C-alpha cells in the first residue's frame, strides 16, 4: 500500500512539472518564434514529445517510489527539487525567453542529474534502473535538438 501511495505522489508531482512547464512555454512549439527556427532534421513530430514525456514521467514516478524507500532523506528530496526546477525552467527559458544557450546549460545540468540518479543507484536499484533510462536517453536527444537550434539560429 505504501508503494502505491508513493507512486501516486510522484505521479502528481511529476505531471505537475509537465503542467507548469507547459504553462510557462507561452505557446511553445506552436509559437511563430519556434516555427521559424532552423530545427534539427531529426526533430520528431510534435505528438512524439507528448507521448515521450508522459511515458517518461510514469516510469520516473515508479522509479522514485522505489528509490525513496532506499534513500528517504534530505538529499533525496533536494535532488528531486533540483530536477523539478531544472525541468520546469528549461521550458520557460527556451520557449518563453528564447534563450537557447542558457536553455542548453539547463538541459545539460538536468541530464547530469538524471544520469546521477541512473548510475549512482544502479547497484541498489538493479533492473528498476531501466525505469529511469528513457528519461536519460530522451534528455540526450533533447540536448542534441537544443544544441542544433542554438548553433543554427
XYZ file of N, CA, C and O in Angstrom:
612
model
N 0.826 -1.200 0.000
C 0.000 0.000 0.000
C 0.872 1.267 0.000
O 0.584 2.210 -0.713
N 1.937 1.243 0.821
C 2.822 2.410 0.893
C 3.449 2.692 -0.472
O 3.567 3.852 -0.867
N 3.834 1.629 -1.195
C 4.422 1.779 -2.521
C 3.449 2.487 -3.468
O 3.836 3.383 -4.212
N 2.192 2.102 -3.416
C 1.157 2.697 -4.260
C 0.992 4.186 -3.947
O 0.854 5.001 -4.855
N 1.047 4.546 -2.669
C 0.921 5.948 -2.262
C 2.106 6.754 -2.796
O 1.931 7.868 -3.297
N 3.312 6.194 -2.709
C 4.489 6.884 -3.243
C 4.351 7.083 -4.751
O 4.668 8.151 -5.277
N 3.899 6.046 -5.456
C 3.719 6.163 -6.906
C 2.737 7.286 -7.224
O 3.001 8.129 -8.091
N 1.621 7.312 -6.524
C 0.627 8.368 -6.756
C 1.198 9.755 -6.468
O 0.962 10.699 -7.234
N 1.943 9.887 -5.370
C 2.549 11.172 -5.029
C 3.505 11.631 -6.132
O 3.448 12.778 -6.581
N 4.371 10.717 -6.586
C 5.332 11.105 -7.617
C 4.665 11.337 -8.973
O 5.113 12.196 -9.730
N 3.593 10.622 -9.265
C 2.833 10.915 -10.485
C 2.277 12.336 -10.425
O 2.381 13.092 -11.396
N 1.715 12.683 -9.287
C 1.174 14.035 -9.113
C 2.269 15.086 -9.264
O 2.113 16.073 -9.998
N 3.390 14.880 -8.596
C 4.492 15.845 -8.660
C 5.090 15.931 -10.065
O 5.325 17.023 -10.581
N 5.335 14.782 -10.684
C 5.979 14.782 -11.998
C 5.065 15.314 -13.098
O 5.536 15.987 -14.018
N 3.783 15.040 -13.000
C 2.885 15.609 -14.002
C 2.634 17.094 -13.727
O 2.303 17.845 -14.646
N 2.862 17.518 -12.490
C 2.844 18.957 -12.195
C 3.991 19.653 -12.919
O 3.837 20.774 -13.414
N 5.154 18.999 -12.968
C 6.299 19.527 -13.713
C 5.887 19.765 -15.163
O 6.140 20.837 -15.723
N 5.263 18.759 -15.756
C 4.854 18.896 -17.158
C 3.828 20.008 -17.330
O 3.898 20.789 -18.284
N 2.877 20.080 -16.407
C 1.842 21.109 -16.488
C 2.395 22.511 -16.331
O 2.069 23.405 -17.117
N 3.235 22.704 -15.324
C 3.830 24.019 -15.088
C 4.731 24.404 -16.261
O 4.691 25.521 -16.762
N 5.544 23.447 -16.704
C 6.427 23.701 -17.839
C 5.647 24.081 -19.086
O 6.010 25.010 -19.806
N 4.563 23.384 -19.333
C 3.717 23.683 -20.489
C 3.101 25.075 -20.377
O 3.060 25.832 -21.351
N 2.656 25.419 -19.198
C 2.060 26.730 -18.950
C 3.086 27.855 -19.182
O 2.764 28.903 -19.726
N 4.334 27.600 -18.784
C 5.387 28.608 -18.916
C 5.951 28.728 -20.333
O 6.747 29.620 -20.610
N 5.551 27.838 -21.233
C 6.087 27.833 -22.595
C 5.628 29.000 -23.451
O 6.247 29.292 -24.460
N 4.517 29.609 -23.099
C 3.990 30.718 -23.905
C 3.733 30.260 -25.341
O 4.309 30.771 -26.286
N 2.893 29.282 -25.509
C 2.511 28.666 -26.792
C 3.600 27.787 -27.395
O 3.381 27.183 -28.438
N 4.755 27.739 -26.762
C 5.839 26.832 -27.109
C 5.975 26.449 -28.562
O 6.259 27.294 -29.415
N 5.755 25.176 -28.870
C 6.008 24.672 -30.220
C 5.067 25.228 -31.292
O 5.312 25.032 -32.472
N 4.026 25.914 -30.908
C 3.123 26.499 -31.912
C 3.377 27.993 -32.109
O 2.710 28.616 -32.922
N 4.346 28.537 -31.375
C 4.638 29.973 -31.496
C 5.344 30.257 -32.820
O 6.030 29.401 -33.386
N 5.175 31.455 -33.304
C 5.847 31.868 -34.543
C 7.361 31.763 -34.403
O 8.057 31.391 -35.346
N 7.869 32.107 -33.218
C 9.313 32.037 -32.974
C 9.824 30.614 -33.199
O 10.799 30.407 -33.922
N 9.171 29.630 -32.591
C 9.633 28.244 -32.709
C 9.442 27.723 -34.131
O 10.314 27.041 -34.669
N 8.313 28.026 -34.733
C 8.043 27.542 -36.088
C 9.062 28.074 -37.091
O 9.370 27.405 -38.078
N 9.605 29.266 -36.837
C 10.587 29.874 -37.744
C 12.021 29.395 -37.490
O 12.910 29.665 -38.297
N 12.251 28.686 -36.392
C 13.606 28.211 -36.080
C 14.099 27.217 -37.120
O 13.331 26.434 -37.674
N 15.399 27.233 -37.313
C 16.053 26.195 -38.095
C 16.268 25.027 -37.131
O 17.158 25.066 -36.289
N 15.422 23.996 -37.256
C 15.448 22.858 -36.327
C 16.236 21.695 -36.919
O 16.368 21.579 -38.134
N 16.701 20.844 -36.027
C 17.459 19.663 -36.439
C 16.611 18.778 -37.348
O 15.408 18.622 -37.115
N 17.227 18.193 -38.365
C 16.479 17.310 -39.264
C 15.863 16.106 -38.550
O 14.898 15.529 -39.028
N 16.414 15.724 -37.400
C 15.904 14.580 -36.643
C 14.861 14.987 -35.585
O 14.466 14.182 -34.753
N 14.399 16.239 -35.648
C 13.368 16.696 -34.713
C 12.107 15.869 -34.922
O 11.569 15.828 -36.027
N 11.636 15.201 -33.867
C 10.426 14.380 -34.020
C 9.183 15.251 -34.207
O 9.183 16.431 -33.837
N 8.114 14.668 -34.743
C 6.855 15.412 -34.819
C 6.370 15.774 -33.423
O 6.707 15.096 -32.437
N 5.573 16.820 -33.331
C 5.124 17.333 -32.040
C 4.474 16.309 -31.130
O 4.720 16.297 -29.924
N 3.665 15.407 -31.676
C 2.956 14.442 -30.842
C 3.922 13.506 -30.117
O 3.603 12.993 -29.041
N 5.110 13.288 -30.674
C 6.089 12.395 -30.040
C 6.514 12.943 -28.678
O 6.713 12.181 -27.729
N 6.612 14.262 -28.563
C 7.025 14.862 -27.299
C 6.016 14.555 -26.193
O 6.398 14.224 -25.077
N 4.732 14.663 -26.502
C 3.703 14.362 -25.512
C 3.735 12.909 -25.074
O 3.669 12.602 -23.883
N 3.858 12.007 -26.025
C 3.922 10.571 -25.711
C 5.184 10.267 -24.908
O 5.141 9.546 -23.903
N 6.307 10.833 -25.354
C 7.583 10.579 -24.672
C 7.536 11.071 -23.230
O 7.875 10.322 -22.302
N 7.120 12.331 -23.023
C 7.128 12.878 -21.665
C 6.126 12.179 -20.757
O 6.395 11.985 -19.565
N 4.993 11.785 -21.300
C 4.025 11.043 -20.480
C 4.626 9.715 -20.034
O 4.578 9.370 -18.847
N 5.205 8.984 -20.965
C 5.834 7.692 -20.637
C 6.993 7.866 -19.661
O 7.127 7.104 -18.699
N 7.813 8.876 -19.920
C 8.974 9.135 -19.061
C 8.531 9.430 -17.635
O 9.104 8.901 -16.673
N 7.536 10.266 -17.462
C 7.108 10.647 -16.113
C 6.417 9.496 -15.380
O 6.530 9.395 -14.154
N 5.746 8.623 -16.097
C 5.175 7.435 -15.451
C 6.311 6.544 -14.951
O 6.321 6.123 -13.790
N 7.274 6.274 -15.825
C 8.415 5.433 -15.429
C 9.225 6.075 -14.303
O 9.621 5.393 -13.343
N 9.471 7.365 -14.405
C 10.254 8.078 -13.386
C 9.523 8.049 -12.048
O 10.164 7.890 -10.996
N 8.228 8.171 -12.058
C 7.448 8.131 -10.811
C 7.577 6.767 -10.132
O 7.745 6.693 -8.910
N 7.501 5.715 -10.925
C 7.649 4.369 -10.357
C 9.070 4.192 -9.815
O 9.270 3.679 -8.710
N 10.054 4.639 -10.588
C 11.456 4.573 -10.156
C 11.641 5.283 -8.816
O 12.228 4.730 -7.873
N 11.136 6.507 -8.728
C 11.283 7.287 -7.496
C 10.571 6.627 -6.319
O 11.045 6.712 -5.181
N 9.453 5.963 -6.570
C 8.719 5.309 -5.484
C 9.536 4.185 -4.845
O 9.386 3.903 -3.663
N 10.405 3.563 -5.630
C 11.302 2.545 -5.079
C 12.530 3.193 -4.441
O 12.985 2.778 -3.382
N 13.060 4.225 -5.113
C 14.263 4.881 -4.608
C 14.010 5.569 -3.269
O 14.857 5.523 -2.376
N 12.845 6.170 -3.099
C 12.549 6.884 -1.850
C 12.558 5.922 -0.660
O 12.917 6.307 0.444
N 12.209 4.669 -0.899
C 12.249 3.681 0.178
C 13.678 3.313 0.558
O 13.934 2.909 1.686
N 14.608 3.475 -0.394
C 16.017 3.196 -0.118
C 16.746 4.430 0.414
O 17.667 4.322 1.207
N 16.352 5.598 -0.071
C 17.110 6.823 0.180
C 16.260 7.946 0.761
O 16.514 9.105 0.495
N 15.247 7.621 1.521
C 14.395 8.679 2.062
C 15.230 9.567 2.982
O 15.571 9.193 4.095
N 15.585 10.720 2.454
C 16.443 11.637 3.203
C 16.330 13.024 2.596
O 15.694 13.224 1.563
N 17.004 13.959 3.241
C 17.032 15.318 2.720
C 17.707 15.380 1.352
O 17.304 16.162 0.496
N 18.740 14.550 1.144
C 19.437 14.523 -0.145
C 18.497 14.065 -1.249
O 18.484 14.639 -2.339
N 17.695 13.036 -0.977
C 16.732 12.552 -1.966
C 15.823 13.696 -2.410
O 15.639 13.923 -3.607
N 15.245 14.399 -1.429
C 14.287 15.463 -1.744
C 14.978 16.664 -2.393
O 14.409 17.307 -3.269
N 16.207 16.957 -1.993
C 16.950 18.041 -2.625
C 17.185 17.736 -4.108
O 16.956 18.590 -4.965
N 17.627 16.514 -4.403
C 17.834 16.118 -5.794
C 16.532 16.195 -6.583
O 16.507 16.671 -7.725
N 15.450 15.755 -5.971
C 14.161 15.787 -6.658
C 13.740 17.224 -6.960
O 13.288 17.525 -8.069
N 13.904 18.104 -5.995
C 13.511 19.510 -6.192
C 14.367 20.171 -7.270
O 13.846 20.910 -8.118
N 15.661 19.893 -7.263
C 16.538 20.460 -8.296
C 16.105 19.947 -9.677
O 16.006 20.721 -10.636
N 15.799 18.650 -9.773
C 15.312 18.073 -11.034
C 14.026 18.760 -11.464
O 13.855 19.104 -12.634
N 13.111 18.978 -10.533
C 11.825 19.639 -10.788
C 12.064 21.038 -11.364
O 11.519 21.400 -12.410
N 12.915 21.808 -10.693
C 13.178 23.192 -11.103
C 13.869 23.236 -12.468
O 13.506 24.051 -13.332
N 14.850 22.381 -12.685
C 15.545 22.365 -13.972
C 14.581 22.005 -15.103
O 14.593 22.632 -16.166
N 13.750 21.014 -14.873
C 12.808 20.577 -15.895
C 11.834 21.695 -16.261
O 11.620 21.990 -17.434
N 11.256 22.331 -15.257
C 10.309 23.420 -15.494
C 11.002 24.619 -16.138
O 10.482 25.227 -17.078
N 12.178 24.962 -15.636
C 12.837 26.180 -16.116
C 13.281 26.079 -17.565
O 13.306 27.084 -18.274
N 13.615 24.868 -18.035
C 14.023 24.746 -19.434
C 12.913 25.241 -20.358
O 13.165 25.988 -21.302
N 11.691 24.829 -20.094
C 10.555 25.255 -20.922
C 10.445 26.775 -20.966
O 10.250 27.358 -22.032
N 10.554 27.392 -19.804
C 10.441 28.847 -19.726
C 11.583 29.535 -20.463
O 11.369 30.443 -21.272
N 12.796 29.087 -20.205
C 13.973 29.745 -20.778
C 14.030 29.552 -22.296
O 14.306 30.491 -23.036
N 13.739 28.343 -22.773
C 13.822 28.083 -24.205
C 12.645 28.704 -24.955
O 12.827 29.501 -25.865
N 11.443 28.318 -24.596
C 10.270 28.720 -25.378
C 9.768 30.127 -25.074
O 9.306 30.824 -25.969
N 9.827 30.545 -23.831
C 9.277 31.842 -23.458
C 10.308 32.953 -23.625
O 10.003 34.006 -24.164
N 11.522 32.709 -23.158
C 12.561 33.737 -23.193
C 13.464 33.648 -24.423
O 14.262 34.544 -24.663
N 13.382 32.543 -25.150
C 14.151 32.337 -26.391
C 15.658 32.377 -26.145
O 16.423 32.814 -27.020
N 16.070 31.932 -24.979
C 17.486 31.922 -24.600
C 18.043 30.507 -24.790
O 18.184 29.739 -23.839
N 18.342 30.165 -26.026
C 18.742 28.791 -26.354
C 20.054 28.370 -25.690
O 20.210 27.216 -25.310
N 21.001 29.292 -25.532
C 22.268 28.957 -24.880
C 22.079 28.640 -23.409
O 22.608 27.643 -22.904
N 21.315 29.470 -22.723
C 21.038 29.219 -21.307
C 20.196 27.955 -21.149
O 20.425 27.158 -20.237
N 19.258 27.757 -22.069
C 18.436 26.537 -22.033
C 19.319 25.301 -22.204
O 19.089 24.265 -21.561
N 20.337 25.404 -23.039
C 21.260 24.286 -23.237
C 22.004 23.956 -21.947
O 22.165 22.774 -21.597
N 22.421 24.965 -21.226
C 23.076 24.741 -19.927
C 22.112 24.043 -18.973
O 22.492 23.110 -18.256
N 20.866 24.459 -18.971
C 19.859 23.850 -18.092
C 19.643 22.388 -18.461
O 19.635 21.512 -17.589
N 19.473 22.084 -19.749
C 19.183 20.711 -20.162
C 20.390 19.801 -19.927
O 20.237 18.634 -19.577
N 21.588 20.334 -20.080
C 22.788 19.545 -19.759
C 22.834 19.270 -18.260
O 23.123 18.144 -17.832
N 22.528 20.271 -17.448
C 22.506 20.080 -15.987
C 21.465 19.041 -15.591
O 21.725 18.189 -14.727
N 20.300 19.105 -16.204
C 19.248 18.129 -15.919
C 19.698 16.726 -16.313
O 19.472 15.763 -15.578
N 20.372 16.615 -17.445
C 20.862 15.310 -17.904
C 21.907 14.752 -16.945
O 21.895 13.558 -16.636
N 22.794 15.605 -16.470
C 23.801 15.167 -15.490
C 23.106 14.666 -14.223
O 23.473 13.615 -13.678
N 22.091 15.385 -13.776
C 21.368 14.978 -12.570
C 20.643 13.646 -12.781
O 20.713 12.754 -11.926
N 19.961 13.499 -13.895
C 19.259 12.240 -14.172
C 20.281 11.106 -14.354
O 20.049 9.984 -13.902
N 21.415 11.414 -14.961
C 22.496 10.429 -15.057
C 23.012 10.027 -13.683
O 23.329 8.856 -13.442
N 23.076 10.990 -12.780
C 23.474 10.688 -11.404
C 22.496 9.700 -10.779
O 22.900 8.723 -10.159
N 21.199 9.972 -10.937
C 20.181 9.019 -10.455
C 20.434 7.635 -11.043
O 20.457 6.638 -10.331
N 20.594 7.586 -12.349
C 20.726 6.310 -13.052
C 21.955 5.530 -12.597
O 21.853 4.363 -12.222
N 23.109 6.175 -12.602
C 24.350 5.449 -12.360
C 24.724 5.324 -10.886
O 25.330 4.338 -10.484
N 24.360 6.287 -10.058
C 24.726 6.214 -8.639
C 23.932 5.163 -7.883
O 24.418 4.604 -6.905
N 22.712 4.910 -8.310
C 21.847 3.981 -7.591
C 21.640 2.680 -8.363
O 20.806 1.862 -7.994
N 22.423 2.479 -9.410
C 22.290 1.302 -10.252
C 22.454 0.006 -9.467
O 21.655 -0.924 -9.610
N 23.445 -0.055 -8.599
C 23.672 -1.302 -7.853
C 22.542 -1.590 -6.870
O 22.171 -2.741 -6.668
N 21.972 -0.541 -6.297
C 20.876 -0.733 -5.342
C 19.536 -0.956 -6.032
O 18.703 -1.708 -5.545
N 19.341 -0.312 -7.165
C 18.047 -0.381 -7.855
C 17.977 -1.525 -8.862
O 16.884 -1.940 -9.242
N 19.120 -2.021 -9.312
C 19.126 -3.152 -10.239
C 18.314 -2.870 -11.490
O 18.422 -1.801 -12.097
N 17.467 -3.830 -11.869
C 16.662 -3.703 -13.084
C 15.666 -2.547 -13.031
O 15.218 -2.066 -14.076
N 15.340 -2.096 -11.838
C 14.431 -0.943 -11.715
C 15.057 0.309 -12.330
O 14.349 1.252 -12.667
N 16.382 0.297 -12.495
C 17.063 1.427 -13.135
C 16.627 1.589 -14.587
O 16.762 2.679 -15.151
N 16.111 0.538 -15.182
C 15.597 0.650 -16.547
C 14.450 1.650 -16.628
O 14.163 2.191 -17.692
N 13.792 1.893 -15.487
C 12.681 2.845 -15.455
C 13.135 4.294 -15.663
O 12.348 5.125 -16.121
N 14.377 4.592 -15.317
C 14.865 5.967 -15.491
C 15.678 6.120 -16.785
O 15.910 7.233 -17.243
N 16.060 5.014 -17.383
C 16.852 5.064 -18.622
C 16.162 5.860 -19.742
O 16.833 6.650 -20.420
N 14.838 5.714 -19.951
C 14.209 6.521 -21.016
C 14.339 8.027 -20.779
O 14.506 8.790 -21.744
N 14.265 8.452 -19.538
C 14.417 9.870 -19.200
C 15.807 10.339 -19.621
O 15.966 11.355 -20.295
N 16.816 9.570 -19.237
C 18.198 9.913 -19.558
C 18.403 9.958 -21.075
O 18.973 10.918 -21.611
N 17.923 8.946 -21.779
C 18.099 8.885 -23.232
C 17.354 10.017 -23.940
O 17.870 10.614 -24.882
N 16.136 10.324 -23.467
C 15.373 11.410 -24.077
C 16.076 12.750 -23.876
O 16.082 13.592 -24.765
N 16.690 12.926 -22.711
C 17.421 14.162 -22.464
C 18.633 14.286 -23.383
O 18.983 15.395 -23.809
N 19.275 13.179 -23.713
C 20.373 13.224 -24.679
C 19.870 13.690 -26.047
O 20.528 14.499 -26.716
N 18.700 13.208 -26.440
C 18.087 13.676 -27.690
C 17.776 15.170 -27.577
O 18.048 15.947 -28.497
N 17.219 15.571 -26.432
C 16.865 16.985 -26.219
C 18.103 17.878 -26.297
O 18.046 18.978 -26.855
N 19.214 17.409 -25.747
C 20.464 18.175 -25.836
C 20.850 18.355 -27.304
O 21.235 19.449 -27.724
N 20.738 17.292 -28.080
C 21.116 17.394 -29.498
C 20.214 18.379 -30.234
O 20.686 19.162 -31.066
N 18.919 18.365 -29.932
C 17.982 19.286 -30.578
C 18.247 20.728 -30.167
O 18.263 21.635 -31.006
N 18.466 20.934 -28.873
C 18.746 22.280 -28.352
C 20.065 22.794 -28.930
O 20.156 23.954 -29.347
N 21.079 21.941 -28.967
C 22.390 22.340 -29.492
C 22.283 22.742 -30.959
O 22.825 23.776 -31.366
N 21.586 21.938 -31.743
C 21.419 22.250 -33.163
C 20.739 23.606 -33.332
O 21.197 24.441 -34.118
N 19.652 23.818 -32.590
C 18.933 25.096 -32.689
C 19.815 26.265 -32.271
O 19.776 27.341 -32.891
N 20.596 26.061 -31.241
C 21.481 27.122 -30.747
C 22.532 27.480 -31.794
O 22.793 28.652 -32.068
N 23.126 26.463 -32.409
C 24.200 26.696 -33.382
C 23.659 27.259 -34.701
O 24.272 28.138 -35.305
N 22.500 26.788 -35.115
C 21.984 27.128 -36.456
C 21.070 28.351 -36.489
O 20.585 28.715 -37.556
N 20.820 28.980 -35.344
C 19.919 30.136 -35.346
C 20.604 31.373 -34.777
O 21.455 31.440 -34.073
